[in-house]
XYZ file of C-alpha atoms in Angstrom:
626
model
C -36.095 16.239 169.098
C -38.267 16.612 171.744
C -41.601 17.956 171.708
C -40.496 20.506 174.574
C -37.683 21.760 172.054
C -40.692 23.085 170.153
C -43.359 23.586 173.184
C -42.478 26.388 175.322
C -43.755 28.343 178.634
C -44.134 31.168 176.398
C -46.507 29.467 173.553
C -48.805 28.340 176.339
C -52.201 29.849 177.931
C -53.525 27.919 180.769
C -56.717 29.976 180.652
C -58.098 29.859 177.471
C -60.974 32.641 177.199
C -62.403 31.600 173.999
C -65.731 29.546 173.693
C -65.944 29.245 169.879
C -63.292 27.649 167.682
C -62.672 30.925 165.471
C -61.702 32.828 168.707
C -59.466 30.020 169.817
C -57.686 30.016 166.728
C -57.663 33.631 167.169
C -55.726 33.388 170.971
C -53.452 30.650 169.851
C -51.959 32.534 166.795
C -51.599 35.382 168.784
C -49.430 33.553 171.735
C -47.140 31.857 168.799
C -46.290 35.826 167.224
C -46.220 37.345 170.373
C -43.613 34.469 170.934
C -41.864 34.915 167.583
C -42.541 31.960 166.158
C -44.532 33.204 162.634
C -43.529 35.071 159.862
C -47.066 36.253 158.661
C -49.446 35.733 161.337
C -52.796 36.378 158.814
C -51.589 33.381 156.681
C -50.743 31.252 159.359
C -54.574 31.812 160.792
C -55.733 31.661 157.337
C -53.434 28.167 156.523
C -55.064 26.605 159.382
C -59.026 27.813 158.695
C -57.870 26.081 155.159
C -57.251 22.930 157.009
C -60.217 22.898 159.456
C -62.308 23.708 156.353
C -61.116 20.055 155.226
C -62.263 18.221 158.789
C -62.786 19.580 161.723
C -59.045 19.032 163.516
C -61.080 18.975 167.127
C -60.882 14.974 167.039
C -62.672 13.980 170.349
C -62.076 12.647 174.028
C -61.417 16.494 174.565
C -58.708 17.426 171.969
C -58.366 19.713 169.343
C -54.746 19.669 167.325
C -55.510 22.727 164.187
C -51.715 22.445 162.992
C -50.847 23.985 159.013
C -47.014 23.649 157.666
C -46.621 27.602 155.631
C -44.114 29.227 154.900
C -45.531 32.396 157.549
C -43.843 30.105 160.352
C -40.502 31.356 161.190
C -39.917 28.862 164.150
C -41.422 25.317 164.116
C -43.651 25.227 167.394
C -46.333 24.461 169.019
C -48.613 26.628 170.982
C -50.878 25.038 174.053
C -54.295 26.111 175.375
C -56.397 24.731 177.983
C -60.187 25.420 178.883
C -61.494 24.548 181.709
C -65.303 24.690 180.979
C -64.608 23.397 177.664
C -64.702 25.216 174.230
C -67.089 24.476 171.198
C -64.561 23.578 168.665
C -66.948 21.474 166.726
C -64.891 18.225 167.639
C -66.340 14.699 165.645
C -67.293 13.742 169.239
C -69.977 16.873 170.038
C -68.123 17.621 172.678
C -66.093 20.549 173.832
C -62.453 20.814 173.663
C -60.469 21.198 177.206
C -57.012 20.517 175.553
C -55.766 22.815 172.018
C -52.410 21.932 170.903
C -51.870 24.487 167.847
C -48.884 23.156 165.414
C -47.051 25.268 163.504
C -44.672 23.557 160.866
C -42.181 25.466 158.267
C -42.141 24.981 155.024
C -39.094 23.845 155.367
C -39.309 21.666 158.589
C -36.759 18.652 158.551
C -38.113 15.311 159.169
C -37.016 15.475 162.931
C -39.630 18.662 163.527
C -42.317 16.830 162.004
C -41.537 13.391 163.674
C -41.779 15.069 166.782
C -45.097 16.840 166.042
C -47.116 13.777 165.303
C -45.517 12.481 168.388
C -46.902 14.680 170.732
C -50.415 13.955 168.611
C -50.107 10.175 169.398
C -49.375 10.611 173.097
C -52.885 12.367 173.716
C -54.513 9.245 172.890
C -53.260 8.500 175.906
C -56.279 9.440 178.788
C -54.369 8.923 181.976
C -51.959 11.847 180.307
C -55.264 13.911 179.027
C -55.667 14.014 182.679
C -52.457 15.107 183.703
C -52.464 18.434 181.305
C -55.482 19.342 182.595
C -54.382 19.085 185.829
C -51.265 20.679 185.700
C -51.269 24.099 187.699
C -48.321 25.828 185.980
C -46.451 25.855 182.524
C -43.423 24.534 183.852
C -45.815 21.686 185.659
C -47.327 20.835 181.954
C -43.449 20.735 180.298
C -42.245 18.061 182.871
C -45.544 16.174 182.030
C -44.981 16.310 178.733
C -41.331 14.987 178.586
C -42.118 12.782 180.949
C -44.841 11.331 178.921
C -42.623 11.524 176.015
C -39.404 9.857 177.619
C -42.052 6.401 178.376
C -43.348 6.297 174.672
C -39.857 6.275 173.071
C -38.705 3.595 175.440
C -42.076 1.550 174.564
C -41.248 2.005 170.115
C -38.031 0.873 171.374
C -39.969 -2.410 172.512
C -41.925 -2.583 170.091
C -39.766 -2.335 166.970
C -37.088 -5.155 168.961
C -40.669 -7.397 169.011
C -41.384 -6.934 165.199
C -37.898 -7.764 164.237
C -37.857 -11.437 166.327
C -41.207 -12.000 164.288
C -40.109 -13.969 161.312
C -43.843 -14.285 159.853
C -44.105 -10.644 159.359
C -47.512 -8.816 160.113
C -50.971 -10.086 159.907
C -52.243 -6.860 158.837
C -50.821 -4.116 157.161
C -52.481 -0.617 157.022
C -51.688 2.944 155.410
C -52.614 6.146 157.070
C -52.564 9.393 155.882
C -54.772 12.693 156.108
C -54.165 15.739 153.892
C -51.445 17.925 155.834
C -50.135 14.905 157.254
C -48.878 15.685 160.347
C -51.565 14.829 163.428
C -54.133 12.621 162.010
C -51.914 10.263 159.972
C -49.889 9.153 163.225
C -52.955 9.418 165.302
C -54.392 7.077 163.039
C -51.731 4.704 162.907
C -50.917 5.003 166.694
C -54.717 3.712 167.597
C -54.461 1.000 164.797
C -50.983 -0.586 166.682
C -52.315 -0.033 169.984
C -55.398 -1.827 169.281
C -54.028 -4.511 167.223
C -51.293 -4.730 170.679
C -54.560 -4.882 173.094
C -56.005 -7.912 170.486
C -53.147 -9.978 170.206
C -52.846 -8.971 166.599
C -49.698 -8.183 164.383
C -49.813 -5.078 162.629
C -47.688 -2.713 160.391
C -48.361 0.793 159.829
C -47.677 2.510 156.664
C -47.796 6.350 157.695
C -48.446 9.435 154.429
C -46.971 11.862 156.614
C -45.975 15.753 155.155
C -42.339 14.241 155.766
C -43.064 11.389 153.137
C -43.476 8.180 153.139
C -42.833 6.207 156.347
C -42.036 2.769 157.422
C -42.905 2.220 153.734
C -44.927 -1.904 153.382
C -42.502 -4.102 151.293
C -43.778 -6.464 148.466
C -43.231 -9.806 150.505
C -45.159 -8.022 153.639
C -48.043 -7.427 151.761
C -48.075 -10.470 150.051
C -47.765 -12.565 153.459
C -50.656 -9.978 155.085
C -54.361 -11.371 155.541
C -55.303 -8.114 154.212
C -54.090 -3.908 154.422
C -56.680 -1.537 156.158
C -56.457 2.032 154.290
C -57.315 4.502 156.154
C -56.485 7.522 154.217
C -57.820 10.977 153.115
C -55.059 10.903 150.260
C -54.380 9.710 147.351
C -52.322 6.324 148.463
C -49.841 3.889 145.806
C -52.964 1.141 145.029
C -51.537 -1.196 142.675
C -49.060 -3.351 145.034
C -52.400 -4.423 146.451
C -53.785 -5.871 143.446
C -55.450 -8.853 144.671
C -55.669 -8.549 148.475
C -58.185 -8.009 150.627
C -58.135 -3.860 150.802
C -61.028 -2.147 153.184
C -60.757 1.684 152.240
C -61.934 3.679 154.767
C -60.889 7.665 156.431
C -58.345 8.496 158.560
C -61.032 9.289 160.967
C -61.931 5.791 160.881
C -58.594 4.973 161.984
C -58.880 7.028 164.762
C -61.674 6.221 165.523
C -62.480 3.121 165.175
C -59.958 0.547 165.265
C -60.918 -2.512 166.996
C -63.865 -2.529 164.176
C -61.735 -1.819 161.020
C -59.270 -4.475 162.318
C -62.096 -7.233 163.299
C -63.220 -6.536 159.686
C -60.448 -7.298 158.082
C -59.992 -10.780 160.348
C -63.778 -11.588 159.437
C -63.201 -11.104 155.421
C -65.503 -8.563 155.304
C -62.365 -6.129 152.871
C -63.148 -7.073 149.310
C -60.638 -7.945 147.456
C -58.588 -5.024 145.195
C -58.662 -5.106 141.718
C -55.687 -2.516 139.792
C -57.326 -3.650 136.499
C -60.053 -1.168 137.490
C -58.416 1.373 138.641
C -58.535 3.376 141.514
C -57.507 6.912 142.508
C -56.475 5.286 146.497
C -59.307 7.502 148.447
C -60.884 7.049 151.075
C -64.348 4.793 151.465
C -65.660 8.308 152.990
C -64.219 10.331 149.784
C -66.125 7.788 147.197
C -69.315 7.354 149.193
C -69.641 11.397 149.197
C -68.372 10.506 146.017
C -70.831 9.098 143.936
C -72.743 11.609 141.878
C -71.315 14.703 143.956
C -67.705 13.754 143.996
C -67.533 13.258 140.265
C -69.372 16.208 139.092
C -67.304 18.253 140.987
C -64.646 17.156 139.223
C -66.168 18.339 136.331
C -67.001 21.831 137.891
C -63.752 22.355 138.993
C -61.593 21.583 135.790
C -64.928 23.548 134.132
C -64.397 26.709 136.101
C -61.103 28.375 134.734
C -62.965 28.238 131.017
C -66.244 29.926 132.398
C -64.153 32.596 134.667
C -61.794 33.807 132.023
C -63.935 33.177 129.044
C -66.829 34.725 130.781
C -64.910 37.586 131.997
C -63.396 37.921 128.441
C -66.668 38.404 126.938
C -67.434 41.225 129.378
C -64.867 43.150 128.743
C -66.075 42.902 125.550
C -69.093 44.932 126.256
C -67.594 47.597 127.485
C -66.175 48.592 123.911
C -70.389 48.356 123.041
C -73.105 45.950 123.789
C -72.855 44.878 119.554
C -69.047 45.651 119.604
C -68.449 42.177 118.131
C -70.965 42.357 115.447
C -69.301 43.180 112.517
C -72.301 44.185 110.240
C -72.854 46.681 113.271
C -71.533 50.455 113.020
C -69.971 49.849 116.733
C -67.740 47.501 115.681
C -64.613 47.052 117.115
C -62.276 44.923 115.795
C -60.282 43.821 119.967
C -63.679 43.351 121.118
C -64.789 41.127 118.587
C -61.757 39.064 119.142
C -62.059 39.359 123.451
C -65.853 37.965 121.891
C -64.981 35.175 120.099
C -62.225 33.342 122.730
C -64.735 33.715 125.120
C -67.988 32.464 123.313
C -66.465 30.629 120.708
C -63.892 29.333 122.178
C -63.396 29.080 126.103
C -67.291 28.627 125.871
C -67.369 26.186 123.501
C -65.198 23.826 125.447
C -66.344 24.416 129.094
C -69.221 21.442 128.634
C -66.702 19.109 126.969
C -64.020 19.800 129.843
C -67.330 19.308 132.171
C -67.688 15.985 130.771
C -64.577 14.716 130.136
C -63.670 15.137 133.908
C -66.297 13.722 135.192
C -65.566 10.356 133.176
C -61.638 10.658 134.319
C -63.231 10.569 137.679
C -65.388 7.770 137.020
C -63.183 5.667 135.243
C -59.873 7.351 135.439
C -57.879 8.103 131.772
C -59.748 5.824 129.800
C -62.912 7.633 130.912
C -61.320 11.359 129.382
C -61.895 10.790 125.279
C -65.225 9.655 125.432
C -66.133 11.789 127.982
C -64.776 14.889 126.073
C -66.538 13.697 122.552
C -70.200 13.200 124.509
C -69.569 17.009 125.883
C -68.821 18.177 122.959
C -71.799 16.636 120.978
C -73.556 17.747 123.836
C -72.841 21.901 122.455
C -72.792 21.111 119.176
C -76.065 19.563 119.021
C -78.012 21.682 121.285
C -78.085 19.721 124.515
C -76.254 22.070 126.043
C -75.234 22.033 129.752
C -77.362 19.294 130.748
C -76.425 16.945 128.403
C -72.809 17.593 129.080
C -73.400 16.182 132.447
C -75.277 13.056 131.241
C -72.183 12.389 128.609
C -69.271 12.854 131.686
C -71.425 10.191 134.014
C -72.321 7.729 130.430
C -68.835 7.521 129.632
C -67.526 6.819 132.861
C -69.963 4.157 133.649
C -69.675 3.020 130.000
C -65.798 2.505 130.383
C -65.977 0.727 133.800
C -68.229 -1.792 131.926
C -66.009 -2.142 129.522
C -62.980 -2.976 131.991
C -65.111 -5.675 133.583
C -66.496 -7.138 130.317
C -62.560 -7.228 128.249
C -60.967 -8.171 131.830
C -61.173 -11.646 130.599
C -58.665 -10.694 127.744
C -55.188 -12.741 127.688
C -52.873 -11.071 129.783
C -50.603 -10.732 126.600
C -53.155 -7.906 125.186
C -53.439 -5.510 128.268
C -51.080 -3.128 126.524
C -53.032 -2.689 123.546
C -56.607 -3.011 125.711
C -55.435 1.109 126.915
C -54.631 2.218 123.510
C -56.969 0.856 121.153
C -60.393 -1.281 122.781
C -60.966 0.883 125.123
C -61.161 4.469 122.923
C -62.143 3.248 119.674
C -65.333 1.451 121.641
C -66.214 3.705 124.030
C -66.101 6.612 122.092
C -68.208 4.004 119.600
C -70.619 3.558 122.039
C -70.795 6.528 123.629
C -71.137 8.833 119.977
C -73.707 6.377 119.322
C -75.825 7.158 122.015
C -75.427 11.117 122.134
C -76.368 11.289 118.277
C -79.374 9.119 118.094
C -80.384 8.843 122.240
C -79.784 11.783 124.656
C -78.835 14.581 122.197
C -82.308 14.964 120.759
C -83.810 15.016 123.672
C -82.414 16.681 125.767
C -82.319 19.179 123.308
C -85.927 19.697 122.833
C -86.163 19.733 126.925
C -83.765 22.586 126.677
C -85.787 25.033 124.542
C -88.598 24.257 126.420
C -87.132 25.233 129.502
C -86.305 28.194 128.133
C -89.306 29.348 126.795
C -90.780 28.722 130.433
C -88.349 30.946 132.093
C -88.541 33.790 129.061
C -92.632 33.528 129.649
C -92.933 33.713 133.912
C -94.188 36.218 135.077
C -93.107 38.373 137.563
C -94.270 36.564 140.791
C -93.348 33.390 139.658
C -89.612 35.267 138.693
C -89.685 36.458 142.603
C -89.568 33.549 143.664
C -87.092 31.774 141.599
C -84.850 34.754 142.404
C -84.987 33.785 146.452
C -84.620 30.332 145.753
C -81.764 30.568 144.047
C -80.375 33.487 145.753
C -81.061 31.896 148.881
C -78.972 28.723 147.486
C -76.122 30.552 147.365
C -75.775 30.988 150.928
C -76.874 27.832 152.401
C -73.016 26.582 152.343
C -71.250 29.061 150.249
C -69.090 27.450 147.907
C -70.427 23.952 149.167
C -72.946 21.325 147.152
C -75.515 23.787 147.215
C -74.686 26.814 146.490
C -72.530 25.160 143.526
C -76.066 23.359 142.239
C -77.459 26.824 141.790
C -74.169 27.709 140.182
C -74.151 25.152 137.899
C -77.779 25.949 136.770
C -76.721 29.433 136.625
C -74.382 28.520 134.061
C -76.071 26.434 132.225
C -78.795 28.818 131.746
C -76.510 31.673 130.406
C -75.630 28.531 127.457
C -79.241 28.103 127.039
C -79.076 32.400 126.275
C -81.221 33.298 129.624
C -79.364 35.365 131.384
C -81.519 36.139 134.338
C -80.976 33.725 137.158
C -77.373 33.844 137.171
C -78.524 37.573 138.416
C -79.640 36.581 140.949
C -76.966 33.440 141.899
C -74.467 36.154 141.370
C -76.062 38.405 143.472
C -76.763 36.135 146.459
C -73.049 35.056 146.033
C -72.018 38.480 147.137
C -74.061 39.243 149.568
C -72.436 37.447 152.417
C -69.191 38.374 153.048
C -70.201 41.704 151.696
C -73.693 41.736 154.827
C -70.921 40.414 157.219
C -68.008 43.381 156.066
C -70.896 46.046 156.576
C -71.636 44.282 160.159
C -68.246 44.131 161.222
C -68.216 48.122 160.495
C -71.321 48.884 161.885
C -71.797 46.493 164.927
C -68.516 46.830 166.258
C -68.834 45.520 169.635
C -70.358 42.325 168.454
C -67.153 41.029 166.740
C -63.406 40.331 167.505
C -60.437 43.184 166.714
C -59.390 40.051 164.440
C -62.605 39.144 163.280
C -63.008 43.699 162.611
C -59.757 43.199 160.795
C -61.479 39.568 158.563
C -64.707 42.058 157.578
C -62.246 44.561 156.376
C -61.083 42.224 153.471
C -64.768 40.319 153.363
C -65.735 44.078 151.624
C -63.197 42.835 149.055
C -64.207 39.532 148.605
C -67.483 39.921 148.500
C -67.320 43.052 145.844
C -65.838 40.181 143.364
C -68.368 37.071 143.813
C -66.153 34.962 146.335
C -68.654 33.775 148.293
C -65.946 31.635 150.473
C -64.836 34.530 152.367
C -67.428 34.451 154.571
C -67.532 31.175 156.061
C -64.846 31.823 158.816
C -67.790 34.287 159.980
C -70.484 31.364 159.678
C -68.592 28.635 160.820
C -67.732 30.188 164.502
C -71.811 31.071 164.960
C -73.755 28.947 162.400
C -77.354 29.092 164.407
C -77.163 33.342 164.015
C -74.953 33.927 160.621
C -75.864 31.499 158.062
C -80.016 32.486 158.937
C -78.916 35.845 158.082
C -76.902 35.666 154.672
C -79.495 33.318 153.689
C -81.931 36.140 154.159
C -80.078 38.681 152.377
C -78.970 36.391 149.477
C -82.817 35.618 148.925
C -83.563 38.981 148.973
C -80.850 40.227 146.658
C -81.830 37.438 144.261
C -85.579 38.669 143.864
C -85.186 42.200 144.097
C -82.376 40.801 140.434
C -85.244 39.058 138.885
C -87.861 42.243 140.254
C -85.531 44.893 137.986
C -85.236 42.430 134.724
C -81.780 41.975 135.512
C -79.789 39.840 132.671
C -75.950 38.684 133.207
C -74.050 36.979 130.428
C -71.155 37.001 132.422
C -70.663 34.050 134.984
C -68.395 35.780 137.223
C -66.200 39.090 137.999
C -68.937 40.493 140.864
C -68.924 44.422 140.134
C -65.995 44.210 137.809
C -68.661 42.593 135.140
C -71.981 44.241 136.875
C -71.974 47.206 133.573
C -72.674 44.420 131.348
C -75.433 43.233 132.776
C -78.755 43.157 130.665
C -81.252 45.722 131.992
C -80.030 48.776 134.521
C -76.666 48.492 136.282
C -77.413 50.655 139.037
C -81.059 48.626 139.642
C -78.324 45.370 139.856
C -75.828 47.531 142.257
C -79.597 48.100 144.447
C -80.716 44.581 144.550
C -77.005 43.487 145.919
C -76.940 46.527 148.073
C -80.698 46.304 149.232
C -79.469 42.324 150.795
C -76.068 43.610 151.925
C -78.354 45.115 154.159
C -80.454 42.922 155.079
C -78.085 40.446 155.981
C -75.887 43.425 158.002
C -78.716 44.140 160.070
C -79.868 40.318 160.841
C -76.227 40.090 161.966
C -76.597 42.804 164.185
C -79.537 41.720 165.710
C -78.908 37.979 166.159
C -75.359 37.884 167.145
C -74.679 38.691 170.685
C -71.905 41.451 171.775
C -68.429 39.879 172.686
C -67.013 39.436 176.147
């Protein structure tokens, strides 16, 4: 299948009007929809934005390749947009994008479709080809230039394959590439590495982990004879096969942008030896670097959230029967409400810190870290060390298991099986348990008591300042590290019995989507029709405390929108604290407002004030749509 079987003149825009990333995406989605290639344009656009949230598909050199594979696509297709002036696509090199290819792959796209789509992405690495596309006068001329270039590329690939067959010793260097969607970046990184190796006179074989499966799989003999392996991937890769070989682990973008540097590092002996016995998820070093603390913490938080949300909302529902309806000694006792409260508080909430610790430890040390992490987290819960104790237990368990793996690495091979089922769990649980019991839990429990007393004794001015900080943090990155830091602090305070901080946090998190929704309604000339339509859904997203619903608006105009979000969220947090509101449920938005401690109407007022601040600032700061 040829590229021109998927790209047609009716899916081209040679003069894009939009000057922003969101605008370009809207134009190209509309073009695909008008040409009859989409089943559900809104769902397809959402899939495109989801991919953009993982990393920008503006790869630099004036190119952007937004792409998605979803059942919202009726017929696999490519849309092409060209901007002579360039558009701000948040590209990796910070430069405007001039050539934008939007790839629409259907959920059932066959291998031919996917290989054709990936071939387009590799053609764009050629500067001369990009110049040809920029200078083409008509859609038909664009089609011809793509067709000619593709024929040239396919001929070159046949020559390369023939050369590889003649090479008896096998490739000197191996590589594996992969990106989250496996459509574009996977193959662009592969081509960049192959082109660079060819230029340097080095033989290379690249395995691609694409959406159509593993292509050009590395063999055991090739791995054994290779000088080293480059792993340029943002997805998990089979790693055990590389045991004892030099492996340079990087992100897929490094493979695209810095192929020479990666090849040089392997050839110069700078790639570290990979040890499968120590475990690895096979993720890129970029992810590991971001990793450290943050990646492990987020692994714990994301797995804990279902317990927090499910248990918290069930607790909130129980309050509808009366604030004391779960107390058997109170006149308002209700057996169903008591059951809900027990499920939420006694079980879900009782497990949440253990789950947090277990998955933090598992992120650090793989499966052997899970048991000591869970037990350490449960000890933190029962010993009064709470959320903070669970965090410490998770990291403690993970790194203790790593140390145990290193300490036991010299044991005879015959004991490998028994290490996992006996040595690791017994020794790690013993060490973590002893440290938690005697060293960690007592001082952390005491610290929690001091912190709770300090928060309870704060004066009005200090409480308002805390509300400003916590509320504002929720809008800084809307679901990112700063937002999650505030959210996890709020959960810790609920666990400690202080409900005021989380009231400010939820109010601050509801404001960005609510504020932008109101702004799209009032200041209609500041937004495109698509943005106004998206604004309607933001009312619901905000009402249910889904701060991420405001991200597309912030991404389109961050310099103006994000400050407006922060100002509104900080205001809502300040008023929530000023009004003395406490929130016992960690999630739920408008659904749990009736359960707040204090006056629910005042809490609603705090959120509305913050929403108004954001909406007015957006209206004042944002420029009208041209």
